[in-house]
CSV table of C-alpha atoms in Angstrom, one decimal:
chain,number,residue,atom,x,y,z
A,1413,MET,CA,0.1,0.1,-0.1
A,1414,ALA,CA,1.6,3.2,-1.1
A,1415,ALA,CA,2.0,5.9,1.7
A,1416,LYS,CA,0.2,9.1,1.7
A,1417,LYS,CA,2.0,12.6,0.6
A,1418,GLN,CA,2.0,15.1,3.4
A,1419,LYS,CA,0.7,18.9,3.0
A,1420,LYS,CA,3.5,21.2,3.7
A,1421,LYS,CA,2.2,23.8,6.3
A,1422,HIS,CA,2.6,27.5,5.7
A,1423,THR,CA,3.1,29.8,8.7
A,1424,GLY,CA,3.6,33.4,7.0
A,1425,ARG,CA,6.8,34.2,8.6
A,1426,GLY,CA,8.8,34.9,5.0
A,1427,LYS,CA,5.9,37.3,3.6
A,1428,LYS,CA,6.3,39.2,7.0
A,1429,LYS,CA,10.0,39.4,6.5
A,1430,LYS,CA,10.0,40.8,3.1
A,1431,THR,CA,7.2,43.4,4.7
A,1432,GLU,CA,9.5,44.6,7.4
A,1433,GLY,CA,12.4,45.1,4.9
A,1434,LEU,CA,10.4,47.1,2.3
A,1435,ALA,CA,9.3,49.7,5.3
A,1436,LEU,CA,12.9,49.6,6.7
A,1437,LYS,CA,13.8,50.7,2.8
A,1438,LEU,CA,11.1,53.6,2.8
A,1439,GLY,CA,12.0,54.8,6.0
A,1440,ILE,CA,15.6,55.2,5.2
A,1441,GLY,CA,14.7,57.0,1.9
A,1442,MET,CA,12.2,59.6,3.7
A,1443,ALA,CA,14.7,60.1,5.9
A,1444,ALA,CA,17.2,60.8,3.3
A,1445,VAL,CA,14.4,63.0,1.6
A,1446,ILE,CA,13.9,65.0,4.9
A,1447,VAL,CA,17.8,65.7,5.3
A,1448,VAL,CA,17.9,66.8,1.8
A,1449,LEU,CA,14.7,69.3,2.0
A,1450,GLY,CA,16.3,70.3,5.3
A,1451,GLY,CA,19.3,71.4,3.8
A,1452,VAL,CA,17.5,72.9,0.8
A,1453,LEU,CA,15.0,75.0,3.0
A,1454,THR,CA,18.0,75.9,5.3
A,1455,ALA,CA,20.2,76.7,2.3
A,1456,MET,CA,17.1,79.2,0.9
A,1457,PHE,CA,16.4,80.4,4.3
A,1458,ALA,CA,20.0,81.7,4.7
A,1459,TYR,CA,20.0,83.0,0.9
A,1460,ASN,CA,16.9,85.0,1.3
A,1461,SER,CA,17.7,86.4,4.9
A,1462,ALA,CA,20.9,87.5,2.8
A,1463,LYS,CA,19.3,88.7,0.1
A,1464,TYR,CA,16.5,90.7,2.1
A,1465,LYS,CA,19.0,92.8,3.9
A,1466,ASP,CA,19.3,94.8,1.1
A,1467,HIS,CA,16.4,94.0,-1.1
A,1468,PHE,CA,12.9,95.2,-0.4
A,1469,LEU,CA,10.8,92.2,0.6
A,1470,PRO,CA,8.0,91.4,-1.8
A,1471,GLY,CA,4.5,93.5,-1.2
A,1472,THR,CA,6.4,96.4,-0.5
A,1473,VAL,CA,5.2,99.4,-2.3
A,1474,ILE,CA,6.5,103.2,-2.1
A,1475,ASN,CA,4.1,105.9,-3.4
A,1476,GLY,CA,2.1,103.5,-5.4
A,1477,THR,CA,5.2,101.8,-6.8
A,1478,ASP,CA,5.8,97.8,-6.4
A,1479,CYS,CA,9.5,97.7,-4.9
A,1480,GLY,CA,9.3,94.3,-3.9
A,1481,ASN,CA,12.7,92.6,-4.5
A,1482,MET,CA,14.4,95.8,-5.6
A,1483,THR,CA,17.5,97.4,-4.1
A,1484,VAL,CA,17.0,100.6,-2.8
A,1485,GLU,CA,18.6,102.3,-5.8
A,1486,GLU,CA,16.5,100.1,-8.3
A,1487,ALA,CA,13.6,101.5,-6.1
A,1488,GLU,CA,14.8,105.0,-6.5
A,1489,ALA,CA,15.1,104.4,-10.2
A,1490,ALA,CA,11.7,102.9,-10.2
A,1491,LEU,CA,10.3,106.0,-8.2
A,1492,SER,CA,12.0,108.3,-10.7
A,1493,GLN,CA,10.4,106.5,-13.9
A,1494,GLN,CA,7.0,106.0,-12.3
A,1495,ALA,CA,7.1,110.2,-11.7
A,1496,ALA,CA,8.2,110.7,-15.2
A,1497,GLN,CA,5.2,108.5,-16.5
A,1498,TYR,CA,2.6,109.2,-13.8
A,1499,GLN,CA,-1.1,109.8,-14.5
A,1500,LEU,CA,-3.8,109.3,-12.3
A,1501,GLU,CA,-7.4,107.9,-13.8
A,1502,VAL,CA,-10.3,109.3,-12.3
A,1503,ILE,CA,-13.3,106.6,-12.7
A,1504,PRO,CA,-16.8,107.9,-12.0
A,1505,LYS,CA,-19.8,106.0,-11.7
A,1506,SER,CA,-20.9,106.7,-15.5
A,1507,GLY,CA,-19.6,109.4,-18.0
A,1508,GLN,CA,-15.8,109.8,-19.3
A,1509,THR,CA,-13.0,109.2,-16.7
A,1510,GLY,CA,-11.1,111.9,-15.6
A,1511,VAL,CA,-7.2,111.7,-16.4
A,1512,VAL,CA,-4.4,113.6,-14.4
A,1513,LEU,CA,-1.2,113.6,-16.4
A,1514,GLY,CA,1.8,114.0,-14.2
A,1515,THR,CA,3.2,116.3,-17.3
A,1516,ASP,CA,0.1,118.5,-16.7
A,1517,ILE,CA,0.9,119.3,-13.0
A,1518,GLY,CA,5.0,119.3,-13.0
A,1519,TYR,CA,4.6,116.1,-11.0
A,1520,SER,CA,8.4,115.1,-10.4
A,1521,TYR,CA,10.4,112.7,-7.7
A,1522,THR,CA,13.7,113.8,-5.8
A,1523,SER,CA,14.8,111.4,-3.3
A,1524,ASP,CA,13.9,112.0,0.3
A,1525,GLY,CA,15.5,109.3,1.7
A,1526,THR,CA,12.2,107.1,2.2
A,1527,PRO,CA,13.5,104.1,0.0
A,1528,ALA,CA,16.8,104.0,2.2
A,1529,ARG,CA,14.8,104.7,5.8
A,1530,VAL,CA,12.0,101.6,4.9
A,1531,MET,CA,15.2,99.5,3.9
A,1532,GLU,CA,17.0,100.1,7.3
A,1533,GLU,CA,13.7,99.2,9.3
A,1534,GLN,CA,13.1,96.0,7.2
A,1535,ASP,CA,13.3,92.7,8.9
A,1536,GLY,CA,15.3,90.9,6.2
A,1537,SER,CA,14.5,87.5,7.9
A,1538,ALA,CA,11.0,88.2,8.1
A,1539,TRP,CA,10.6,87.3,4.4
A,1540,PHE,CA,9.3,83.6,5.2
A,1541,GLY,CA,6.5,84.8,6.7
A,1542,ASN,CA,5.7,88.0,4.9
A,1543,HIS,CA,1.8,88.2,3.4
A,1544,GLY,CA,0.5,90.8,1.8
A,1545,GLU,CA,1.0,94.3,0.6
A,1546,LYS,CA,3.1,97.0,2.8
A,1547,ALA,CA,2.5,100.5,1.6
A,1548,PHE,CA,4.7,103.4,2.3
A,1549,SER,CA,4.4,107.3,1.5
A,1550,LEU,CA,6.9,109.6,0.3
A,1551,GLU,CA,7.2,112.5,2.9
A,1552,GLU,CA,8.5,115.1,0.5
A,1553,GLY,CA,10.2,113.3,-2.6
A,1554,ILE,CA,7.1,114.3,-4.8
A,1555,THR,CA,6.3,117.7,-6.1
A,1556,TYR,CA,3.7,118.9,-8.1
A,1557,ASP,CA,1.8,122.0,-8.5
A,1558,SER,CA,-1.7,121.9,-6.8
A,1559,GLU,CA,-3.3,124.8,-8.8
A,1560,LYS,CA,-2.5,123.1,-11.9
A,1561,LEU,CA,-3.9,120.2,-10.8
A,1562,LYS,CA,-7.2,122.0,-9.2
A,1563,THR,CA,-7.7,123.2,-12.7
A,1564,VAL,CA,-7.3,119.9,-14.7
A,1565,VAL,CA,-9.9,118.3,-12.1
A,1566,GLU,CA,-12.3,121.5,-12.8
A,1567,SER,CA,-12.0,120.4,-16.4
A,1568,PHE,CA,-13.5,116.9,-15.8
A,1569,ALA,CA,-16.0,116.2,-18.4
A,1570,PHE,CA,-17.9,114.2,-16.0
A,1571,LEU,CA,-18.3,117.0,-13.7
A,1572,GLN,CA,-20.0,118.9,-16.4
A,1573,GLU,CA,-22.4,116.0,-17.0
A,1574,MET,CA,-23.0,114.9,-13.5
A,1575,ILE,CA,-26.8,114.2,-12.6
A,1576,GLN,CA,-27.7,116.0,-9.5
A,1577,PRO,CA,-29.5,113.9,-6.6
A,1578,GLN,CA,-33.4,115.0,-6.3
A,1579,ASN,CA,-35.0,115.2,-3.0
A,1580,ALA,CA,-38.1,113.1,-2.4
A,1581,ARG,CA,-41.0,115.6,-3.1
A,1582,VAL,CA,-44.8,116.0,-3.2
A,1583,GLY,CA,-46.1,115.4,-6.7
A,1584,TYR,CA,-49.5,115.9,-8.3
A,1585,GLN,CA,-50.4,113.4,-10.9
A,1586,GLU,CA,-53.9,112.4,-12.0
A,1587,GLY,CA,-55.5,114.4,-9.9
A,1588,ALA,CA,-54.0,113.3,-6.5
A,1589,PHE,CA,-51.0,114.5,-4.6
A,1590,LEU,CA,-48.4,111.3,-4.1
A,1591,ILE,CA,-44.8,111.5,-2.6
A,1592,VAL,CA,-42.3,111.1,-5.3
A,1593,PRO,CA,-39.0,109.1,-4.3
A,1594,GLU,CA,-35.9,110.5,-4.0
A,1595,GLN,CA,-33.0,110.2,-6.9
A,1596,GLU,CA,-29.7,109.3,-5.8
A,1597,GLY,CA,-28.2,110.8,-8.8
A,1598,GLU,CA,-24.2,110.8,-9.9
A,1599,ALA,CA,-22.6,114.1,-8.7
A,1600,VAL,CA,-20.2,115.0,-6.3
A,1601,ASP,CA,-19.0,118.1,-4.5
A,1602,PRO,CA,-16.2,119.6,-6.8
A,1603,GLN,CA,-14.1,120.7,-3.8
A,1604,GLU,CA,-14.6,117.5,-2.0
A,1605,LEU,CA,-13.6,115.6,-5.5
A,1606,TYR,CA,-10.4,118.1,-5.6
A,1607,GLU,CA,-9.1,117.0,-2.2
A,1608,ALA,CA,-9.6,113.2,-2.9
A,1609,VAL,CA,-7.7,113.4,-5.9
A,1610,LEU,CA,-4.9,115.6,-4.5
A,1611,GLU,CA,-4.6,113.1,-1.5
A,1612,ALA,CA,-4.2,110.2,-4.5
A,1613,VAL,CA,-1.6,111.8,-6.1
A,1614,ALA,CA,0.0,112.8,-2.9
A,1615,GLU,CA,0.3,108.9,-2.6
A,1616,GLY,CA,1.3,108.3,-5.9
A,1617,GLN,CA,-2.5,106.3,-6.7
A,1618,THR,CA,-3.0,105.7,-10.6
A,1619,GLN,CA,-6.8,105.0,-10.2
A,1620,LEU,CA,-9.3,106.4,-8.2
A,1621,LYS,CA,-12.6,104.9,-8.3
A,1622,LEU,CA,-15.5,107.3,-7.1
A,1623,GLU,CA,-17.8,104.6,-6.5
A,1624,GLU,CA,-15.7,103.2,-3.7
A,1625,THR,CA,-15.7,106.8,-1.9
A,1626,ASP,CA,-18.4,108.0,-0.3
A,1627,LEU,CA,-18.0,111.4,-2.5
A,1628,TYR,CA,-21.3,111.1,-4.1
A,1629,LEU,CA,-23.8,113.7,-3.3
A,1630,SER,CA,-27.3,111.9,-1.4
A,1631,PRO,CA,-30.5,113.5,-1.2
A,1632,GLU,CA,-31.5,115.2,1.8
A,1633,ILE,CA,-35.0,114.3,2.2
A,1634,THR,CA,-36.1,110.9,1.4
A,1635,SER,CA,-39.6,109.8,0.9
A,1636,ASP,CA,-40.0,108.3,4.5
A,1637,SER,CA,-39.6,112.0,5.7
A,1638,GLU,CA,-42.5,112.8,8.2
A,1639,GLU,CA,-42.0,116.4,7.5
A,1640,LEU,CA,-43.0,115.5,3.8
A,1641,ALA,CA,-45.8,113.5,4.6
A,1642,GLN,CA,-47.4,116.4,6.8
A,1643,ARG,CA,-46.8,118.5,3.8
A,1644,LYS,CA,-48.8,115.8,1.7
A,1645,ALA,CA,-51.6,116.2,3.9
A,1646,GLU,CA,-51.7,119.8,4.4
A,1647,LEU,CA,-51.9,120.2,0.7
A,1648,GLU,CA,-54.8,117.8,0.2
A,1649,GLU,CA,-56.6,119.9,2.9
A,1650,LEU,CA,-55.8,122.9,1.4
A,1651,VAL,CA,-57.4,122.3,-2.2
A,1652,SER,CA,-60.4,120.1,-0.7
A,1653,ALA,CA,-62.8,122.8,-1.3
A,1654,SER,CA,-65.1,123.0,-4.1
A,1655,ILE,CA,-66.9,126.3,-5.6
A,1656,THR,CA,-69.8,126.1,-8.0
A,1657,TYR,CA,-70.8,129.6,-9.4
A,1658,ASP,CA,-74.1,129.9,-11.3
A,1659,LEU,CA,-73.4,132.9,-13.8
A,1660,PRO,CA,-75.9,134.7,-15.6
A,1661,GLY,CA,-76.7,132.9,-19.3
A,1662,ASP,CA,-76.8,129.3,-17.6
A,1663,GLN,CA,-73.2,129.2,-17.5
A,1664,THR,CA,-71.1,127.6,-14.2
A,1665,LYS,CA,-67.6,128.3,-13.6
A,1666,VAL,CA,-66.4,125.5,-10.7
A,1667,LEU,CA,-63.3,126.5,-8.5
A,1668,ASP,CA,-61.8,123.1,-7.3
A,1669,LYS,CA,-58.7,121.3,-6.5
A,1670,GLU,CA,-58.0,121.3,-10.5
A,1671,THR,CA,-57.6,125.0,-10.4
A,1672,MET,CA,-56.4,125.4,-6.9
A,1673,VAL,CA,-53.4,123.1,-7.1
A,1674,ASN,CA,-52.4,125.9,-9.7
A,1675,TRP,CA,-51.8,128.3,-6.7
A,1676,LEU,CA,-49.5,126.3,-5.0
A,1677,GLY,CA,-45.6,127.1,-5.4
A,1678,VAL,CA,-43.5,124.2,-7.7
A,1679,ASP,CA,-40.1,124.2,-7.0
A,1680,GLU,CA,-37.1,123.4,-9.7
A,1681,ASN,CA,-37.7,119.5,-9.2
A,1682,GLY,CA,-41.4,119.6,-9.6
A,1683,GLY,CA,-42.3,119.6,-5.7
A,1684,TYR,CA,-45.7,121.3,-4.4
A,1685,TYR,CA,-45.6,123.6,-1.5
A,1686,TYR,CA,-47.8,126.0,0.2
A,1687,ASP,CA,-46.8,129.7,-0.7
A,1688,GLU,CA,-48.8,132.3,1.4
A,1689,ALA,CA,-48.4,135.3,-1.0
A,1690,LEU,CA,-48.4,133.6,-4.1
A,1691,TYR,CA,-51.6,132.0,-2.9
A,1692,GLU,CA,-53.1,135.0,-1.9
A,1693,GLU,CA,-52.3,136.4,-5.5
A,1694,LYS,CA,-53.7,133.7,-7.1
A,1695,LEU,CA,-56.8,133.9,-5.2
A,1696,GLN,CA,-57.4,137.4,-6.0
A,1697,ALA,CA,-56.6,136.6,-9.7
A,1698,PHE,CA,-59.3,134.3,-9.8
A,1699,ILE,CA,-62.2,136.9,-8.7
A,1700,LYS,CA,-60.6,139.2,-11.3
A,1701,GLU,CA,-61.0,136.6,-13.7
A,1702,LEU,CA,-64.4,136.1,-12.4
A,1703,GLU,CA,-65.3,139.3,-12.9
A,1704,TYR,CA,-64.0,139.6,-16.3
A,1705,GLN,CA,-66.1,136.6,-17.2
A,1706,VAL,CA,-69.4,138.0,-15.7
A,1707,ASP,CA,-69.1,141.9,-15.2
A,1708,SER,CA,-70.7,143.7,-18.0
A,1709,LYS,CA,-71.7,147.0,-16.6
A,1710,GLY,CA,-70.5,149.8,-18.6
A,1711,LYS,CA,-69.3,147.8,-21.2
A,1712,SER,CA,-70.7,147.7,-24.9
A,1713,TRP,CA,-74.0,146.5,-25.7
A,1714,THR,CA,-75.2,145.4,-29.1
A,1715,PHE,CA,-79.0,145.5,-29.7
A,1716,ASN,CA,-81.7,145.7,-32.2
A,1717,SER,CA,-82.5,149.4,-32.4
A,1718,THR,CA,-86.0,150.6,-33.7
A,1719,LEU,CA,-85.0,152.6,-36.4
A,1720,HIS,CA,-81.3,151.4,-37.5
A,1721,GLY,CA,-81.0,147.9,-37.0
A,1722,GLU,CA,-78.3,146.5,-35.1
A,1723,ILE,CA,-76.4,149.1,-33.2
A,1724,THR,CA,-73.5,148.9,-30.4
A,1725,VAL,CA,-73.7,151.5,-27.4
A,1726,SER,CA,-71.1,151.8,-24.9
A,1727,GLY,CA,-71.1,153.0,-21.4
A,1728,GLY,CA,-73.6,153.2,-18.9
A,1729,THR,CA,-74.9,151.9,-15.8
A,1730,PHE,CA,-76.6,148.5,-16.8
A,1731,GLY,CA,-75.1,145.2,-16.3
A,1732,TRP,CA,-73.8,142.6,-14.0
A,1733,GLU,CA,-71.3,143.8,-11.3
A,1734,ILE,CA,-69.6,141.4,-8.7
A,1735,SER,CA,-68.4,142.8,-5.3
A,1736,ASN,CA,-64.7,142.0,-5.0
A,1737,SER,CA,-64.1,143.0,-1.4
A,1738,GLN,CA,-67.3,140.9,-0.4
A,1739,GLU,CA,-66.8,138.0,-3.0
A,1740,LEU,CA,-63.3,137.4,-1.8
A,1741,GLU,CA,-64.3,137.5,1.8
A,1742,GLN,CA,-66.7,134.9,1.4
A,1743,LEU,CA,-64.3,132.8,-0.7
A,1744,ARG,CA,-62.0,133.1,1.7
A,1745,GLN,CA,-64.1,131.5,4.5
A,1746,GLU,CA,-65.2,129.0,2.0
A,1747,LEU,CA,-61.7,127.7,1.2
A,1748,ALA,CA,-60.7,127.8,5.2
A,1749,SER,CA,-63.7,125.5,6.0
A,1750,HIS,CA,-63.3,123.4,2.8
A,1751,ALA,CA,-66.8,123.8,1.9
A,1752,VAL,CA,-68.3,122.2,-1.2
A,1753,VAL,CA,-71.1,124.5,-2.3
A,1754,GLU,CA,-73.0,126.1,-5.5
A,1755,ARG,CA,-74.0,129.6,-5.5
A,1756,GLU,CA,-73.9,133.1,-7.2
A,1757,PRO,CA,-71.3,135.3,-6.7
A,1758,VAL,CA,-71.5,138.1,-4.4
A,1759,TYR,CA,-73.2,141.0,-6.8
A,1760,LEU,CA,-73.1,144.9,-6.0
A,1761,GLN,CA,-75.2,145.1,-9.2
A,1762,ARG,CA,-77.7,142.5,-11.2
A,1763,GLY,CA,-78.2,142.7,-14.8
A,1764,ASN,CA,-80.8,140.8,-16.9
A,1765,ASP,CA,-80.1,137.0,-16.7
A,1766,THR,CA,-80.6,136.6,-20.5
A,1767,THR,CA,-78.9,136.4,-23.9
A,1768,GLU,CA,-81.3,138.0,-25.7
A,1769,ASN,CA,-81.2,141.1,-27.6
A,1770,GLY,CA,-77.3,141.3,-26.9
A,1771,GLY,CA,-78.2,140.4,-23.1
A,1772,ILE,CA,-80.5,143.4,-22.7
A,1773,GLY,CA,-83.6,141.7,-23.0
A,1774,ASN,CA,-86.5,142.4,-24.6
A,1775,THR,CA,-88.2,144.8,-22.0
A,1776,TYR,CA,-86.4,148.2,-22.0
A,1777,ALA,CA,-86.7,151.8,-22.9
A,1778,GLU,CA,-84.8,153.4,-26.1
A,1779,VAL,CA,-83.9,157.0,-26.6
A,1780,ASP,CA,-82.7,158.0,-30.3
A,1781,MET,CA,-81.2,161.4,-29.6
A,1782,ASN,CA,-81.0,162.1,-33.0
A,1783,ALA,CA,-84.3,161.3,-33.7
A,1784,GLN,CA,-85.3,163.0,-30.4
A,1785,HIS,CA,-87.7,160.0,-30.0
A,1786,MET,CA,-88.2,157.4,-27.4
A,1787,TRP,CA,-89.6,153.7,-27.4
A,1788,TYR,CA,-90.6,151.5,-24.5
A,1789,TYR,CA,-90.9,147.6,-25.3
A,1790,GLU,CA,-92.3,145.0,-22.7
A,1791,ASN,CA,-91.8,141.2,-23.5
A,1792,GLY,CA,-90.7,142.8,-27.0
A,1793,VAL,CA,-93.9,144.3,-27.6
A,1794,LEU,CA,-94.0,148.1,-27.9
A,1795,MET,CA,-95.9,149.7,-25.0
A,1796,LEU,CA,-95.0,153.3,-25.9
A,1797,GLU,CA,-93.4,155.6,-27.7
A,1798,SER,CA,-93.2,159.6,-27.5
A,1799,ASP,CA,-91.0,162.6,-28.8
A,1800,VAL,CA,-88.7,164.0,-26.2
A,1801,VAL,CA,-86.2,166.7,-26.0
A,1802,THR,CA,-82.8,165.7,-24.4
A,1803,GLY,CA,-79.6,167.6,-23.0
A,1804,LYS,CA,-78.3,170.7,-24.9
A,1805,MET,CA,-75.3,169.7,-26.6
A,1806,THR,CA,-72.6,171.4,-24.7
A,1807,GLU,CA,-69.9,169.9,-22.1
A,1808,ASP,CA,-72.2,170.0,-19.3
A,1809,ARG,CA,-75.7,169.6,-20.3
A,1810,TYR,CA,-75.8,166.9,-23.1
A,1811,THR,CA,-77.1,163.5,-22.4
A,1812,PRO,CA,-74.7,160.8,-22.2
A,1813,GLU,CA,-74.8,157.5,-24.2
A,1814,GLY,CA,-74.9,154.3,-22.7
A,1815,VAL,CA,-77.3,151.2,-21.7
A,1816,TRP,CA,-78.5,152.3,-17.7
A,1817,GLN,CA,-81.0,151.1,-15.7
A,1818,LEU,CA,-83.8,152.6,-14.1
A,1819,PHE,CA,-82.7,153.1,-10.3
A,1820,PHE,CA,-86.0,154.6,-8.7
A,1821,LYS,CA,-89.2,156.2,-9.8
A,1822,GLN,CA,-90.8,159.3,-7.9
A,1823,ARG,CA,-94.0,161.5,-8.1
A,1824,ASP,CA,-94.3,165.3,-7.3
A,1825,ARG,CA,-90.6,165.8,-6.9
A,1826,THR,CA,-88.5,169.2,-7.5
A,1827,LEU,CA,-85.4,169.1,-9.4
A,1828,ILE,CA,-82.4,171.0,-8.3
A,1829,GLY,CA,-79.7,172.0,-10.7
A,1830,GLU,CA,-76.0,172.8,-9.4
A,1831,ILE,CA,-75.3,175.9,-7.5
A,1832,ASN,CA,-73.8,178.8,-9.4
A,1833,PRO,CA,-71.1,179.8,-7.8
A,1834,LYS,CA,-71.5,183.5,-8.9
A,1835,THR,CA,-75.2,183.9,-7.0
A,1836,GLY,CA,-75.2,180.9,-4.7
A,1837,ASN,CA,-78.0,179.8,-6.2
A,1838,PRO,CA,-79.1,176.7,-7.8
A,1839,SER,CA,-79.2,176.8,-11.9
A,1840,TYR,CA,-82.7,175.8,-11.7
A,1841,LYS,CA,-85.5,174.5,-9.8
A,1842,GLN,CA,-88.1,172.7,-11.6
A,1843,PRO,CA,-91.3,170.8,-10.1
A,1844,VAL,CA,-92.1,167.8,-12.2
A,1845,SER,CA,-95.0,165.2,-11.7
A,1846,TYR,CA,-93.2,161.8,-12.5
A,1847,TRP,CA,-89.4,161.6,-12.3
A,1848,MET,CA,-87.5,158.4,-13.4
A,1849,ASN,CA,-84.1,158.5,-12.7
A,1850,PHE,CA,-81.8,156.2,-14.8
A,1851,THR,CA,-78.3,157.5,-14.4
A,1852,SER,CA,-75.9,157.5,-10.8
A,1853,THR,CA,-74.2,161.0,-11.8
A,1854,LYS,CA,-74.4,163.4,-8.9
A,1855,MET,CA,-77.3,165.2,-10.1
A,1856,GLY,CA,-79.2,162.4,-11.6
A,1857,ILE,CA,-80.4,162.4,-15.1
A,1858,GLY,CA,-83.9,160.6,-16.1
A,1859,PHE,CA,-87.2,160.6,-17.6
A,1860,HIS,CA,-89.6,163.2,-16.4
A,1861,ASP,CA,-92.7,165.6,-17.4
A,1862,LEU,CA,-92.1,169.5,-19.0
A,1863,LYS,CA,-93.9,171.8,-21.0
A,1864,ASN,CA,-91.7,172.2,-24.0
A,1865,THR,CA,-91.8,172.3,-27.7
A,1866,TYR,CA,-91.5,168.2,-29.0
A,1867,GLY,CA,-91.5,167.5,-32.6
A,1868,ASN,CA,-88.4,169.3,-33.8
A,1869,PRO,CA,-85.6,166.9,-34.0
A,1870,ASN,CA,-83.0,170.0,-33.9
A,1871,ARG,CA,-84.5,171.8,-31.0
A,1872,TYR,CA,-82.1,169.9,-28.1
A,1873,ILE,CA,-78.9,171.0,-29.8
A,1874,ASN,CA,-79.3,174.9,-28.7
A,1875,TYR,CA,-82.3,174.5,-26.5
A,1876,GLY,CA,-82.3,171.0,-24.8
A,1877,SER,CA,-82.5,170.2,-21.3
A,1878,HIS,CA,-79.7,170.1,-18.4
A,1879,GLY,CA,-79.3,166.0,-19.5
A,1880,CYS,CA,-82.9,165.0,-18.7
A,1881,VAL,CA,-85.1,163.4,-21.3
A,1882,ASN,CA,-88.2,165.7,-21.5
A,1883,MET,CA,-91.9,164.3,-22.4
A,1884,PRO,CA,-94.7,165.6,-22.7
A,1885,LYS,CA,-97.2,164.9,-19.3
A,1886,GLU,CA,-99.3,162.5,-20.8
A,1887,ASN,CA,-96.5,160.2,-21.9
A,1888,ALA,CA,-94.5,160.8,-18.9
A,1889,GLU,CA,-97.6,159.2,-17.0
A,1890,LYS,CA,-98.0,156.4,-18.9
A,1891,LEU,CA,-94.1,155.7,-19.0
A,1892,TYR,CA,-94.1,156.1,-14.9
A,1893,GLU,CA,-97.3,153.1,-14.9
A,1894,LEU,CA,-95.2,150.7,-17.4
A,1895,ILE,CA,-91.3,151.0,-16.5
A,1896,GLN,CA,-90.1,148.9,-13.3
A,1897,VAL,CA,-86.9,149.7,-11.3
A,1898,GLY,CA,-84.1,147.9,-12.9
A,1899,THR,CA,-85.3,148.1,-16.5
A,1900,PRO,CA,-82.5,148.8,-19.0
A,1901,VAL,CA,-82.7,152.3,-20.4
A,1902,ILE,CA,-80.6,152.9,-24.0
A,1903,THR,CA,-79.4,156.3,-24.9
A,1904,TYR,CA,-77.8,156.8,-27.9
A,1905,TYR,CA,-76.8,159.0,-31.1
A,1906,PRO,CA,-76.8,156.7,-34.0
A,1907,GLU,CA,-75.7,159.9,-36.3
A,1908,GLY,CA,-73.1,160.9,-33.9
A,1909,TYR,CA,-72.9,164.3,-32.3
A,1910,THR,CA,-70.8,167.4,-31.6
A,1911,LEU,CA,-70.5,169.2,-28.5
A,1912,LYS,CA,-70.1,173.0,-28.0
A,1913,SER,CA,-68.0,174.5,-25.1
């Protein structure tokens, strides 16, 4: 029987021996590397420590010039070259960059010993831990003309084009007040800019970015201003009244905020504010405008005459007249109380609320002085006509043209003329049965009865009255019964007239 072959048992000792050998070799290798690296570092440290005894450390900047790894002499040469080629760019937020050329401001460098002093104070062995920039400024080495620099700065194009900041303000749009937000703008104070440029030049800077400075002007009033909110509220209240005027001829005129907003002050940026003097001026101008639209007293009237068709007569006392002082006072009170009302203006005198017959209406008395005849119409119907005698054609006695209105009428009155200074007596005393005054002159002119020669159209020229319209008694009585106070009276010379002295 054949014998069994035994398997060989592995213990792992051989593998372990191989691993230990590899580790030993690696350790020896690393040690060698460390020794070599240490030597290199030691050599490098010694080299650099020696080098930076007479060379500037990296990151050394003198007056804007990078002098790292330079000797004092090389730094002096670099500073001289930098001065010869110096320029500073002043960069605004927008617009053309401003440039300061050294040649324009007499920029030059003369050594003041700063590089040598920096070198003396430098710790050369600190090169290993040296990080970042170390800046030094020349004390006296750089010279330039500050006045020339100021001239250059003032010529920067962006200074002429810069947009000024705008304060928040109270605006008015689409019938309402609102707070318009502030605008930052892109403006700088020229003097502060000059001072910043002056400092940059002194330090040898080559760029000055204005956006990184605090030179830009800011609005003084912002939209969250309590004062602005209060102003808005006050303005809203100031224009809150509404007055609707009922005017002659079915016309109306409205005074409300759309008009009153124009009574406010507006600054150059469109901000609204209350100015008492301006407001009062506009208020009174509004009353004048109202008077211009309404007042017709003493103006020209065009009507259909009996014998000559349509003619125009000026003067007289008939028509509408607003009381300026009373209307102004009432309006002030209504605006102060923020009233909303509809009313007529305050009148001194009322006219006829009609547009017929040029605004005179169809009830009136008409006196044609050239024809020496009168007519009385009531609602367009002729109620009476009569021959008359009007004033003598002298400056002191003629009957004036105009559209008047009957002021009053009276029975059994004695008309008294002006006092004659020579005699001390009135120029006349004339008892009349029917007196109808239609002028506001001192002595008064009107219709009245008087025995006279009627029917001669030229009698008035030399033998006329003292200005009144004389009528036969029976016709004066009829007119007295017909005509009412306030009725228009038209007197005119359709063919013209000439006065004697």
